[in-house]
Coordinates of C-alpha atoms in Angstrom, one line a residue:
Chain N
M20 CA -40.1 -27.0 -58.3
T21 CA -37.4 -28.0 -60.7
D22 CA -34.2 -27.6 -58.7
V23 CA -33.1 -29.6 -55.6
V24 CA -34.5 -27.7 -52.6
I25 CA -31.5 -28.5 -50.4
E26 CA -27.9 -28.2 -51.5
K27 CA -26.0 -31.1 -49.9
E28 CA -22.6 -29.3 -50.1
A29 CA -23.9 -26.5 -47.8
L30 CA -25.0 -29.0 -45.1
L31 CA -21.7 -30.8 -45.4
R32 CA -19.8 -27.5 -44.9
L33 CA -22.0 -26.7 -41.9
L34 CA -21.2 -30.2 -40.5
N35 CA -17.5 -29.5 -41.1
V36 CA -17.7 -26.1 -39.4
I37 CA -19.3 -27.4 -36.2
G38 CA -16.8 -30.2 -35.9
G39 CA -18.2 -33.1 -37.8
D40 CA -20.6 -34.6 -35.2
P41 CA -23.9 -35.6 -36.9
E42 CA -25.7 -35.3 -33.6
D43 CA -24.7 -31.6 -33.4
L44 CA -26.0 -31.2 -36.9
Q45 CA -29.2 -32.9 -35.9
E46 CA -29.5 -30.5 -33.0
L47 CA -29.1 -27.5 -35.4
L48 CA -31.7 -29.0 -37.8
E49 CA -34.2 -29.2 -34.9
D50 CA -33.4 -25.6 -34.0
F51 CA -34.0 -24.6 -37.6
E52 CA -37.5 -26.3 -37.3
E53 CA -38.2 -24.4 -34.1
T54 CA -36.8 -20.9 -34.8
T55 CA -37.5 -20.1 -38.4
P56 CA -41.3 -19.8 -37.9
G57 CA -40.5 -17.1 -35.4
T58 CA -38.3 -15.2 -37.8
L59 CA -41.0 -15.6 -40.5
Q60 CA -43.5 -14.1 -38.1
E61 CA -41.2 -11.1 -37.5
M62 CA -41.1 -10.6 -41.3
K63 CA -44.9 -10.8 -41.5
D64 CA -45.4 -8.3 -38.8
A65 CA -42.8 -6.0 -40.3
A66 CA -44.5 -6.3 -43.7
A67 CA -47.9 -5.6 -42.3
N68 CA -46.5 -2.5 -40.5
E69 CA -44.5 -1.5 -43.6
D70 CA -41.4 -1.3 -41.3
L71 CA -38.6 -1.7 -43.9
T72 CA -35.8 -1.7 -41.4
A73 CA -37.2 -4.5 -39.3
L74 CA -38.1 -6.4 -42.5
R75 CA -34.5 -6.0 -43.8
I76 CA -33.0 -7.3 -40.5
S77 CA -35.3 -10.4 -40.4
S78 CA -34.8 -11.1 -44.1
H79 CA -31.0 -10.9 -43.5
S80 CA -31.3 -13.3 -40.6
L81 CA -33.4 -15.9 -42.5
K82 CA -31.1 -15.5 -45.5
A83 CA -28.1 -16.5 -43.4
N84 CA -30.0 -19.5 -42.0
G85 CA -31.1 -20.5 -45.4
R86 CA -27.5 -20.4 -46.8
D87 CA -26.2 -22.4 -43.9
F88 CA -28.7 -25.2 -44.4
G89 CA -28.5 -25.2 -48.1
A90 CA -31.9 -23.8 -48.7
V91 CA -30.8 -21.9 -51.8
A92 CA -34.2 -20.7 -53.1
L93 CA -35.2 -19.5 -49.6
A94 CA -31.9 -17.7 -49.2
D95 CA -32.0 -16.1 -52.6
A96 CA -35.6 -14.8 -52.0
C97 CA -34.6 -13.4 -48.6
A98 CA -31.5 -11.8 -50.2
Q99 CA -33.7 -10.1 -52.8
L100 CA -36.1 -8.8 -50.2
E101 CA -33.2 -7.6 -48.0
Q102 CA -31.7 -5.7 -51.0
A103 CA -35.1 -4.2 -51.9
C104 CA -35.6 -3.1 -48.4
R105 CA -32.2 -1.4 -48.4
E106 CA -33.0 0.4 -51.6
G107 CA -36.6 1.2 -50.6
T108 CA -38.0 -0.5 -53.7
V109 CA -40.4 -3.0 -52.0
S110 CA -43.7 -2.8 -53.9
D111 CA -45.8 -5.3 -52.0
P112 CA -44.1 -6.5 -48.8
V113 CA -46.9 -8.8 -47.7
A114 CA -46.8 -10.6 -51.0
E115 CA -43.0 -10.9 -50.9
V116 CA -43.1 -12.4 -47.4
H117 CA -45.8 -14.7 -48.5
A118 CA -43.6 -16.1 -51.3
I119 CA -40.8 -16.5 -48.8
S120 CA -43.1 -18.3 -46.4
E121 CA -43.8 -20.9 -49.2
E122 CA -40.1 -21.3 -49.8
L123 CA -39.5 -21.8 -46.1
S124 CA -42.2 -24.5 -46.0
R125 CA -40.6 -26.4 -48.8
A126 CA -37.2 -26.1 -47.2
R127 CA -38.5 -27.4 -43.9
V128 CA -40.2 -30.4 -45.5
A129 CA -37.0 -31.1 -47.5
L130 CA -34.8 -30.8 -44.5
S131 CA -37.0 -33.1 -42.4
E132 CA -36.6 -35.8 -45.0
F133 CA -32.9 -35.1 -45.6
T134 CA -30.2 -37.6 -44.8
L135 CA -26.5 -37.2 -45.3
Chain Q
M17 CA -3.8 -35.3 -25.4
D18 CA -5.2 -38.5 -23.9
G19 CA -6.9 -36.7 -21.1
L20 CA -8.9 -34.5 -23.5
S21 CA -12.0 -35.9 -25.2
F22 CA -12.1 -34.5 -28.7
K23 CA -14.8 -35.6 -31.1
S24 CA -13.7 -38.3 -33.4
K25 CA -14.6 -36.6 -36.7
R26 CA -13.2 -33.2 -35.8
T27 CA -11.8 -31.5 -38.9
S28 CA -9.0 -29.5 -37.3
A29 CA -6.9 -30.6 -34.4
P30 CA -5.5 -27.9 -32.2
E31 CA -1.8 -27.0 -32.7
P32 CA 0.7 -28.4 -30.2
D33 CA 1.1 -25.0 -28.6
H34 CA -2.6 -24.2 -28.8
V35 CA -3.8 -21.9 -26.1
R36 CA -7.4 -22.2 -25.1
A37 CA -8.9 -18.8 -25.7
K38 CA -12.2 -17.3 -24.5
I39 CA -14.3 -16.0 -27.4
L40 CA -17.4 -13.9 -27.3
V41 CA -19.9 -14.6 -30.1
V42 CA -22.4 -11.8 -30.8
D43 CA -25.4 -12.5 -33.0
D44 CA -29.1 -11.8 -32.8
N45 CA -30.0 -15.0 -34.6
S46 CA -30.1 -17.9 -32.2
L47 CA -29.3 -20.5 -34.9
N48 CA -26.2 -18.5 -35.9
R49 CA -25.2 -18.2 -32.3
K50 CA -25.3 -21.9 -31.8
K51 CA -23.5 -22.6 -35.0
M52 CA -20.7 -20.1 -34.1
R53 CA -20.5 -21.5 -30.6
M54 CA -20.1 -25.0 -31.9
A55 CA -17.5 -23.9 -34.5
V56 CA -15.4 -22.1 -31.9
E57 CA -15.6 -25.0 -29.4
N58 CA -14.6 -27.3 -32.2
L59 CA -11.3 -25.3 -32.4
G60 CA -10.7 -26.0 -28.8
H61 CA -11.7 -22.6 -27.4
T62 CA -14.4 -21.7 -25.0
A63 CA -17.3 -19.6 -26.3
E64 CA -19.9 -17.4 -24.6
V65 CA -22.7 -15.8 -26.5
A66 CA -24.5 -12.4 -26.5
K67 CA -27.9 -11.9 -28.2
N68 CA -27.3 -8.2 -29.0
G69 CA -24.9 -5.3 -28.9
L70 CA -25.9 -4.2 -25.4
E71 CA -25.5 -7.6 -23.9
A72 CA -22.1 -7.9 -25.6
I73 CA -20.8 -4.6 -24.1
E74 CA -22.1 -5.6 -20.7
M75 CA -20.3 -9.0 -20.9
L76 CA -17.1 -7.3 -22.2
T77 CA -17.2 -4.9 -19.2
T78 CA -17.6 -7.6 -16.6
A79 CA -15.4 -10.4 -17.9
S80 CA -12.3 -10.5 -20.1
F81 CA -12.3 -12.1 -23.5
D82 CA -9.5 -12.9 -25.9
A83 CA -11.5 -12.2 -29.1
V84 CA -15.0 -11.2 -30.3
L85 CA -16.9 -12.7 -33.3
L86 CA -19.3 -9.9 -34.1
D87 CA -22.4 -9.9 -36.4
I88 CA -23.0 -6.5 -37.9
L89 CA -26.7 -6.3 -38.7
M90 CA -28.5 -6.5 -35.4
P91 CA -31.6 -4.6 -34.2
E92 CA -31.1 -1.7 -31.7
M93 CA -27.3 -1.7 -31.1
D94 CA -25.6 -3.0 -34.2
G95 CA -22.0 -4.3 -34.8
F96 CA -20.7 -0.8 -35.7
D97 CA -22.1 0.6 -32.4
V98 CA -20.4 -2.2 -30.5
L99 CA -17.1 -1.5 -32.2
S100 CA -17.3 2.3 -31.5
E101 CA -18.2 1.6 -27.9
M102 CA -15.3 -0.8 -27.5
K103 CA -12.7 1.5 -29.0
I104 CA -13.4 4.3 -26.4
D105 CA -13.1 1.9 -23.5
E106 CA -9.6 1.3 -22.0
K107 CA -10.4 -2.3 -21.1
M108 CA -12.1 -3.4 -24.3
R109 CA -10.0 -1.5 -26.7
D110 CA -7.4 -4.2 -27.2
V111 CA -9.8 -7.2 -27.6
P112 CA -9.6 -8.2 -31.3
V113 CA -12.9 -8.2 -33.1
I114 CA -13.6 -10.3 -36.2
V115 CA -16.8 -9.2 -38.0
I116 CA -18.9 -11.8 -39.6
S117 CA -20.6 -10.7 -42.8
A118 CA -22.3 -12.0 -45.9
L119 CA -19.6 -10.9 -48.3
D120 CA -21.8 -10.7 -51.4
D121 CA -23.7 -7.6 -50.3
E122 CA -21.7 -6.2 -47.4
T123 CA -18.3 -5.2 -48.7
E124 CA -19.0 -1.6 -47.6
S125 CA -19.9 -2.8 -44.1
V126 CA -16.7 -4.7 -43.8
V127 CA -14.7 -1.7 -44.9
R128 CA -16.5 0.4 -42.4
A129 CA -16.0 -2.1 -39.6
I130 CA -12.3 -2.3 -40.2
G131 CA -12.2 1.5 -40.2
L132 CA -13.8 1.3 -36.8
G133 CA -11.1 -0.9 -35.5
A134 CA -12.1 -4.5 -36.4
E135 CA -9.1 -6.8 -36.7
D136 CA -10.4 -9.0 -39.5
F137 CA -13.6 -10.3 -41.2
L138 CA -15.2 -13.6 -42.0
P139 CA -17.9 -14.5 -44.5
K140 CA -21.1 -15.9 -43.0
S141 CA -20.6 -19.2 -44.7
F142 CA -17.0 -19.8 -43.8
D143 CA -14.7 -22.7 -43.9
P144 CA -13.5 -24.0 -40.5
V145 CA -9.9 -23.7 -41.6
L146 CA -10.5 -20.0 -42.4
L147 CA -12.1 -19.4 -38.9
Q148 CA -9.1 -21.2 -37.3
A149 CA -6.6 -19.1 -39.4
R150 CA -8.2 -15.7 -38.7
L151 CA -8.9 -16.4 -35.1
G152 CA -5.4 -17.8 -34.6
A153 CA -3.9 -14.7 -36.2
S154 CA -5.9 -12.3 -34.1
L155 CA -5.2 -14.2 -30.9
S156 CA -1.5 -14.4 -31.4
K157 CA -1.4 -10.7 -32.2
K158 CA -3.3 -10.0 -29.0
R159 CA -1.0 -12.3 -27.1
F160 CA 2.0 -10.6 -28.5
R161 CA 0.5 -7.1 -27.7
D162 CA -0.3 -8.3 -24.1
Q163 CA 3.2 -9.6 -23.6
E164 CA 4.7 -6.5 -25.0
R165 CA 2.6 -4.3 -22.8
E166 CA 3.4 -6.5 -19.8
Y167 CA 7.1 -6.3 -20.6
F168 CA 7.1 -2.6 -21.0
G169 CA 5.1 -2.3 -17.7
R170 CA 7.8 -4.2 -16.0
I171 CA 10.6 -2.0 -17.5
E172 CA 8.6 1.0 -16.4
R173 CA 8.4 -0.3 -12.8
L174 CA 12.2 -1.0 -12.9
T175 CA 12.7 2.5 -14.0
V176 CA 10.5 3.8 -11.2
A177 CA 12.5 1.7 -8.7
A178 CA 15.8 3.1 -10.1
E179 CA 14.4 6.6 -9.5
V180 CA 13.5 5.6 -5.9
L181 CA 17.0 4.4 -5.4
E182 CA 18.3 7.7 -6.9
S183 CA 16.4 9.6 -4.3
G184 CA 18.3 7.7 -1.6
R185 CA 15.6 5.3 -0.5
F186 CA 17.3 1.9 -0.5
N187 CA 14.6 0.1 1.6
P188 CA 13.8 -2.9 -0.6
Q189 CA 10.1 -2.5 0.4
S190 CA 9.9 1.0 -1.1
L191 CA 11.2 -0.4 -4.4
E192 CA 8.1 -2.6 -4.8
L193 CA 10.0 -5.2 -6.9
D194 CA 9.0 -8.4 -5.1
D195 CA 6.6 -9.8 -7.7
L196 CA 8.9 -8.7 -10.5
A197 CA 11.9 -10.4 -9.0
D198 CA 10.0 -13.7 -8.6
R199 CA 9.7 -14.0 -12.4
D200 CA 12.1 -16.4 -14.0
D201 CA 13.2 -14.5 -17.1
P202 CA 16.0 -12.0 -17.8
L203 CA 14.0 -9.0 -16.6
G204 CA 13.0 -10.9 -13.4
R205 CA 16.6 -11.7 -12.7
L206 CA 17.6 -8.1 -13.3
A207 CA 14.9 -7.0 -10.8
A208 CA 16.2 -9.6 -8.3
V209 CA 19.8 -8.4 -8.6
F210 CA 18.6 -4.8 -8.3
R211 CA 16.6 -5.6 -5.2
G212 CA 19.3 -7.7 -3.7
M213 CA 22.0 -5.0 -4.0
A214 CA 19.6 -2.3 -2.6
A215 CA 18.8 -4.6 0.3
E216 CA 22.5 -5.1 1.0
I217 CA 23.3 -1.4 1.0
Y218 CA 20.2 -0.7 3.1
E219 CA 21.1 -3.3 5.8
R220 CA 24.6 -1.9 6.0
E221 CA 23.5 1.7 6.3
L222 CA 20.8 0.7 8.8
K223 CA 23.4 -1.0 11.0
L224 CA 25.7 2.0 10.7
K225 CA 22.9 4.4 11.6
K226 CA 21.9 2.3 14.5
A227 CA 25.4 2.2 15.8
I228 CA 25.7 6.0 15.4
I229 CA 22.4 6.6 17.2
T230 CA 23.4 4.3 20.1
L231 CA 26.7 6.0 20.4
Q232 CA 25.1 9.5 20.3
G233 CA 22.5 8.4 22.8
T234 CA 25.1 6.9 25.1
F235 CA 27.1 10.1 25.0
L236 CA 24.0 12.2 25.7
V237 CA 23.0 9.9 28.6
L238 CA 26.4 10.4 30.1
A239 CA 26.3 14.1 29.5
V240 CA 22.9 14.4 31.2
G241 CA 24.1 12.4 34.1
L242 CA 27.3 14.4 34.4
V243 CA 25.5 17.7 34.3
W244 CA 22.8 16.6 36.7
G245 CA 25.3 15.0 39.0
L246 CA 26.9 18.4 39.3
T247 CA 23.8 19.9 40.9
P248 CA 24.1 18.4 44.4
A249 CA 27.7 19.6 44.6
L250 CA 26.8 23.1 43.5
S251 CA 23.8 23.1 45.9
R252 CA 26.1 22.2 48.8
M253 CA 28.4 25.1 47.8
A254 CA 25.4 27.4 47.7
S255 CA 24.1 26.2 51.0
G256 CA 27.5 27.0 52.4
L257 CA 27.1 30.6 51.2
G258 CA 23.9 30.9 53.2
S259 CA 21.1 30.1 50.7
N260 CA 18.0 28.0 51.5
P261 CA 16.9 25.3 49.0
L262 CA 13.5 26.7 48.1
G263 CA 14.7 30.3 47.5
L264 CA 17.6 28.9 45.6
A265 CA 15.3 26.8 43.4
I266 CA 13.2 29.8 42.5
W267 CA 16.3 31.8 41.4
V268 CA 17.9 28.9 39.6
N269 CA 14.7 28.1 37.7
G270 CA 14.2 31.8 36.9
V271 CA 17.7 32.1 35.5
A272 CA 17.2 29.0 33.4
A273 CA 13.9 30.3 32.2
V274 CA 15.4 33.7 31.2
F275 CA 18.3 32.0 29.5
C276 CA 16.2 29.5 27.5
L277 CA 13.4 31.9 26.6
G278 CA 16.2 34.4 25.6
V279 CA 17.7 31.9 23.2
A280 CA 14.3 31.0 21.8
A281 CA 13.5 34.7 21.3
Y282 CA 16.8 35.3 19.6
R283 CA 16.0 32.4 17.3
R284 CA 12.5 33.9 16.8
K285 CA 11.0 30.6 18.0
L286 CA 8.8 32.0 20.8
P287 CA 5.5 30.0 20.3
R288 CA 1.9 31.0 20.5
L289 CA 0.4 28.4 22.8
K290 CA -3.0 26.8 22.5
P291 CA -4.8 26.1 25.8
S292 CA -4.0 22.4 25.6
E293 CA -0.3 23.1 25.0
F294 CA -0.2 25.5 27.9
F295 CA -1.8 22.8 30.1
F296 CA 1.0 20.4 29.1
F297 CA 3.6 22.9 30.4
V298 CA 1.7 23.4 33.6
V299 CA 1.6 19.6 34.2
W300 CA 5.2 19.3 33.4
A301 CA 6.1 22.2 35.8
V302 CA 4.0 20.6 38.5
I303 CA 5.7 17.3 38.2
A304 CA 9.3 18.5 37.7
G305 CA 9.2 21.8 39.5
I306 CA 7.1 21.0 42.6
L307 CA 6.4 17.3 43.1
Q308 CA 9.9 16.1 42.4
R309 CA 11.4 18.9 44.5
M310 CA 9.1 18.4 47.5
T311 CA 9.7 14.7 47.5
T312 CA 13.4 15.2 47.2
F313 CA 13.4 17.6 50.2
V314 CA 11.5 15.1 52.3
V315 CA 13.3 11.9 51.2
T316 CA 16.9 13.2 51.5
E317 CA 16.3 13.9 55.2
Q318 CA 15.2 10.3 55.8
V319 CA 17.0 8.0 53.4
E320 CA 20.7 7.4 53.0
A321 CA 22.1 9.0 49.9
A322 CA 23.6 5.8 48.4
M323 CA 20.3 4.0 48.9
L324 CA 18.4 6.9 47.4
S325 CA 20.6 6.8 44.3
L326 CA 19.8 3.1 43.9
I327 CA 16.1 3.7 44.3
V328 CA 16.1 6.5 41.8
T329 CA 17.5 4.1 39.2
L330 CA 14.3 2.2 39.4
Q331 CA 12.8 4.7 37.1
G332 CA 14.2 2.8 34.1
F333 CA 12.2 -0.2 35.0
M334 CA 9.1 1.8 35.6
V335 CA 9.4 3.5 32.2
F336 CA 10.0 0.1 30.6
G337 CA 7.0 -1.4 32.3
F338 CA 4.8 1.4 31.2
A339 CA 6.1 1.4 27.6
A340 CA 5.5 -2.4 27.5
I341 CA 1.9 -2.0 28.6
T342 CA 1.1 0.9 26.3
R343 CA 3.3 -0.4 23.4
M344 CA 4.8 3.1 23.3
E345 CA 8.2 1.6 22.6
S346 CA 9.4 -1.9 21.9
A347 CA 9.8 -3.8 25.2
T348 CA 12.1 -6.7 24.3
P349 CA 13.9 -9.0 26.8
R350 CA 17.1 -7.6 25.5
R351 CA 16.2 -4.1 26.6
L352 CA 15.0 -5.3 30.0
M353 CA 18.3 -7.2 30.4
G354 CA 20.2 -4.0 29.5
L355 CA 18.4 -2.2 32.3
M356 CA 19.2 -5.0 34.7
V357 CA 22.9 -5.0 33.7
G358 CA 22.9 -1.2 34.4
L359 CA 21.3 -1.7 37.8
I360 CA 24.0 -4.3 38.6
G361 CA 26.6 -1.7 37.7
V362 CA 25.1 1.0 39.8
S363 CA 24.7 -1.5 42.7
I364 CA 28.4 -2.3 42.5
V365 CA 29.2 1.4 42.7
L366 CA 26.9 2.0 45.7
Y367 CA 27.9 -1.2 47.4
T368 CA 31.0 0.3 48.9
R369 CA 29.1 3.4 50.0
F370 CA 26.3 1.9 52.1
D371 CA 26.5 3.1 55.6
G372 CA 24.9 0.1 57.4
S373 CA 24.5 1.9 60.8
S374 CA 21.8 4.3 59.7
G375 CA 19.5 2.0 57.8
A376 CA 16.3 3.8 56.8
Q377 CA 13.0 2.4 57.9
N378 CA 11.0 0.4 55.3
A379 CA 8.2 2.9 55.2
W380 CA 10.6 5.7 54.1
L381 CA 12.2 3.4 51.5
L382 CA 8.7 2.9 50.1
F383 CA 8.0 6.6 50.1
A384 CA 11.3 7.2 48.3
M385 CA 10.0 5.1 45.4
L386 CA 7.8 8.1 44.7
L387 CA 10.9 9.9 43.3
P388 CA 11.8 7.4 40.5
L389 CA 8.0 7.2 39.8
L390 CA 7.9 11.0 39.3
F391 CA 11.0 10.9 37.1
A392 CA 9.4 8.1 35.1
I393 CA 6.1 10.0 34.7
E394 CA 8.0 13.0 33.5
A395 CA 10.0 11.0 30.9
L396 CA 6.8 9.4 29.6
V397 CA 4.8 12.6 29.5
L398 CA 7.7 14.2 27.6
A399 CA 8.0 11.3 25.2
G400 CA 4.3 10.9 24.6
K401 CA 2.6 14.3 24.9
R402 CA 5.3 16.9 24.1
P403 CA 4.0 19.4 21.5
E404 CA 6.6 18.6 18.9
H405 CA 6.4 21.8 16.9
I406 CA 7.4 24.0 19.8
D407 CA 11.1 24.9 19.9
I408 CA 13.2 23.0 22.5
F409 CA 14.5 26.1 24.1
A410 CA 11.1 27.7 24.3
S411 CA 9.7 24.4 25.9
V412 CA 12.3 24.1 28.6
G413 CA 12.2 27.9 29.3
L414 CA 8.4 27.9 29.7
M415 CA 8.5 25.0 32.1
M416 CA 11.2 26.6 34.1
A417 CA 9.4 29.9 34.3
L418 CA 6.1 28.2 35.3
S419 CA 7.8 26.2 38.0
A420 CA 9.6 29.3 39.4
I421 CA 6.2 31.1 39.5
M422 CA 4.5 28.2 41.2
L423 CA 7.2 28.0 43.9
L424 CA 7.0 31.7 44.6
P425 CA 3.9 31.7 46.9
W426 CA 5.3 28.6 48.8
A427 CA 8.5 30.5 49.4
Y428 CA 6.6 33.6 50.4
F429 CA 4.5 31.9 53.0
S430 CA 7.4 29.8 54.4
G431 CA 9.6 32.9 54.6
D432 CA 12.2 31.3 52.2
L433 CA 12.3 34.2 49.7
M434 CA 15.9 35.0 49.1
P435 CA 17.0 38.5 48.0
L436 CA 20.0 38.5 45.6
G437 CA 22.1 41.2 44.0
P438 CA 22.4 43.9 42.9
T439 CA 26.1 43.4 43.4
L440 CA 27.6 40.3 41.8
G441 CA 28.9 38.2 44.7
A442 CA 29.9 34.6 44.9
L443 CA 26.3 33.4 45.5
E444 CA 25.0 35.4 42.6
I445 CA 27.6 33.8 40.2
L446 CA 26.8 30.4 41.6
V447 CA 23.1 30.9 41.0
L448 CA 23.8 32.0 37.4
L449 CA 26.0 28.9 36.9
M450 CA 23.3 26.6 38.4
G451 CA 20.7 28.1 36.2
I452 CA 22.8 27.4 33.1
V453 CA 23.6 23.9 34.3
G454 CA 19.9 23.3 35.1
A455 CA 18.8 24.5 31.7
A456 CA 21.5 22.5 29.9
S457 CA 20.6 19.3 31.7
L458 CA 16.9 19.7 30.8
L459 CA 17.7 20.6 27.2
L460 CA 19.9 17.5 26.9
A461 CA 17.2 15.3 28.5
F462 CA 14.5 16.8 26.3
H463 CA 16.6 16.1 23.2
L464 CA 17.4 12.6 24.3
I465 CA 13.8 11.7 25.0
A466 CA 12.8 13.0 21.6
T467 CA 15.5 11.1 19.7
A468 CA 16.2 8.0 21.7
G469 CA 12.9 7.5 23.6
A470 CA 11.9 7.4 27.3
V471 CA 13.4 4.0 28.0
F472 CA 16.9 4.8 26.8
Y473 CA 16.7 8.2 28.5
S474 CA 15.8 6.6 31.9
Q475 CA 19.3 5.2 32.0
S476 CA 20.5 8.7 32.8
A477 CA 19.7 7.7 36.4
Y478 CA 22.6 5.3 36.2
A479 CA 24.8 8.0 34.7
M480 CA 23.8 10.4 37.4
T481 CA 24.9 8.0 40.1
I482 CA 28.2 7.4 38.3
A483 CA 28.6 11.2 37.8
G484 CA 28.1 11.7 41.5
V485 CA 31.1 9.4 42.1
V486 CA 33.2 11.1 39.4
W487 CA 32.5 14.6 40.6
G488 CA 33.3 13.5 44.1
M489 CA 36.6 12.3 42.8
L490 CA 37.3 15.5 40.9
L491 CA 36.0 18.0 43.4
L492 CA 36.5 16.3 46.7
N493 CA 39.6 14.2 45.8
E494 CA 37.8 10.9 46.6
E495 CA 39.5 7.8 45.4
L496 CA 37.8 5.8 42.6
S497 CA 38.2 2.1 43.1
A498 CA 38.8 -0.4 40.4
L499 CA 35.4 -1.8 41.2
A500 CA 33.8 1.6 40.3
W501 CA 35.5 1.5 36.9
F502 CA 34.3 -2.0 36.4
A503 CA 30.7 -0.9 37.3
F504 CA 31.1 2.0 34.8
V505 CA 31.9 -0.4 32.0
I506 CA 28.9 -2.6 33.0
I507 CA 26.6 0.4 32.7
I508 CA 27.9 1.2 29.2
V509 CA 27.2 -2.5 28.2
G510 CA 23.7 -2.1 29.6
M511 CA 23.2 1.0 27.4
Y512 CA 24.3 -1.0 24.3
L513 CA 21.7 -3.6 25.2
V514 CA 18.9 -1.2 25.8
E515 CA 19.4 0.6 22.4
P516 CA 17.6 3.8 21.6
K517 CA 14.0 3.3 20.4
A518 CA 13.5 2.2 16.8
N519 CA 12.9 5.1 14.4
D520 CA 9.8 4.8 12.3
E521 CA 11.1 7.1 9.6
E522 CA 12.5 5.4 6.5
L523 CA 16.3 5.7 6.2
V524 CA 17.2 8.0 3.3
I525 CA 20.8 7.6 2.2
R526 CA 22.6 10.6 1.0
R527 CA 24.1 9.7 -2.3
T528 CA 27.1 11.2 -4.0
F529 CA 27.0 9.7 -7.5
N530 CA 25.0 11.0 -10.5
E531 CA 23.6 14.0 -8.8
K532 CA 20.9 15.8 -10.6
S533 CA 20.5 19.5 -10.3

């Protein structure tokens, strides 16, 4: 883990988009905590069933969340998986999702410690 | 702005002319939905959210939105499906859609979405200023389109109103311009002027038409009275030539029937009667041909002629009372007053003619009331139950024929059958004349009831009384006092007050300008 896990500019942009109230951002951060495990679970299920369409949609979803919250590595991993799903070139979906799950854990830890 | 509580650190204050719009956010990801909702509300709009395409379509069908922020990649019904669905629906078609996409890998999607009718696109990680600009542009375009459509809709309605005018219908209500004329802009003022001018013309024409109908009605009432008033004089002449009343009635009704049915046959208007219609004519014949005649026979023996004339005029009040109860015609104080004025006029005429010595007994006066009651019933039956599609000549002819046939057995058993002809003597000519007069008076009465109503018609009793005086003056050289002339004027004033019944039909004005072929 060489890079910063969370890109501060992204979070500032998100704060700007929602109107600048840190309380609102805090609410969104809590939502991130609560909802991303669910999205990850969808990805795991899709990978186990080798359902590339479902995997693509959930990767897309998590990618967007990752970008919004500045989790660059997570977003990039999701983007790669989404792209692979679209092209049908996923070799080992379970392993890919596992890698993403680790990125997500890192991001969650980093976000929980993050202050503006 | 003091009344509104905006967040202190907001990045973009609403423009001065900012209009609060209602935006629908469609995204399957709850985090995205919340972010978008906060972003939209930050711009001073209200936001509602839909979790998927199906929910979005449902919300768009039940409520109206000013714009949609639409995610493309969603399970089941995706953004493209939502766009296609919206474009085929009349109500949703014009709601602008901004698709949200991650630009890096979805350029094709954006192109496809715009091809499907999306107004604009926005990257997933957007700047609030960008959201404001794109949303603002879409909303003002929509507002402009809405205004334009609303404006053209109003022009369309003005055009329709102009066509209505052209067809001669000036009634402001049929122009349906009221809400248009209430608007305070040039088009609204145009509509107001339009409606105002139409109303002015309509009022004028309405007054004119009313005056004409009253005049026509008055003329007809006088005509009915004059013709009817002739009958007693002719009857007396016939009696002098050796006829009896019952036999004479059969001949007179028969002649009238042949005359009327002949005219109807010539006009090819002889009807085929349904049983219910035939029953109407039987009832009419019983009332007019038998009951009225029998009552007259009895009453004229017992009650003084002047008094009887006065009693007969009560039919107007009876008809009025019945019309008031059943709401068949309008029963205004004005009309009642008109009838009163007429009664005063008749009373003045009769005042000079009362022969105090032979006052009738009260019981007979009461019985005499039956006569105006029968006349009133006849007028009301004709006004309310007359089969309107049957020709007027055929109607009168049928009734006359039926009453002649009904009187036949009575005359046979009382020995009053009266042989006439084959040579054309004085009595034969008189009978022919009486038949024509009888038919003419009934035809006039029938027409009057149909056009002016039973209440107005019932004033013919006044006219009959007056006519009796006038004929007396013409035929018997009686002198007409100034008082009688005064009474005559009073009766005419009464007719003006009574007015013919209001016509339900809309007045259509015949126009002479800009005729289309």
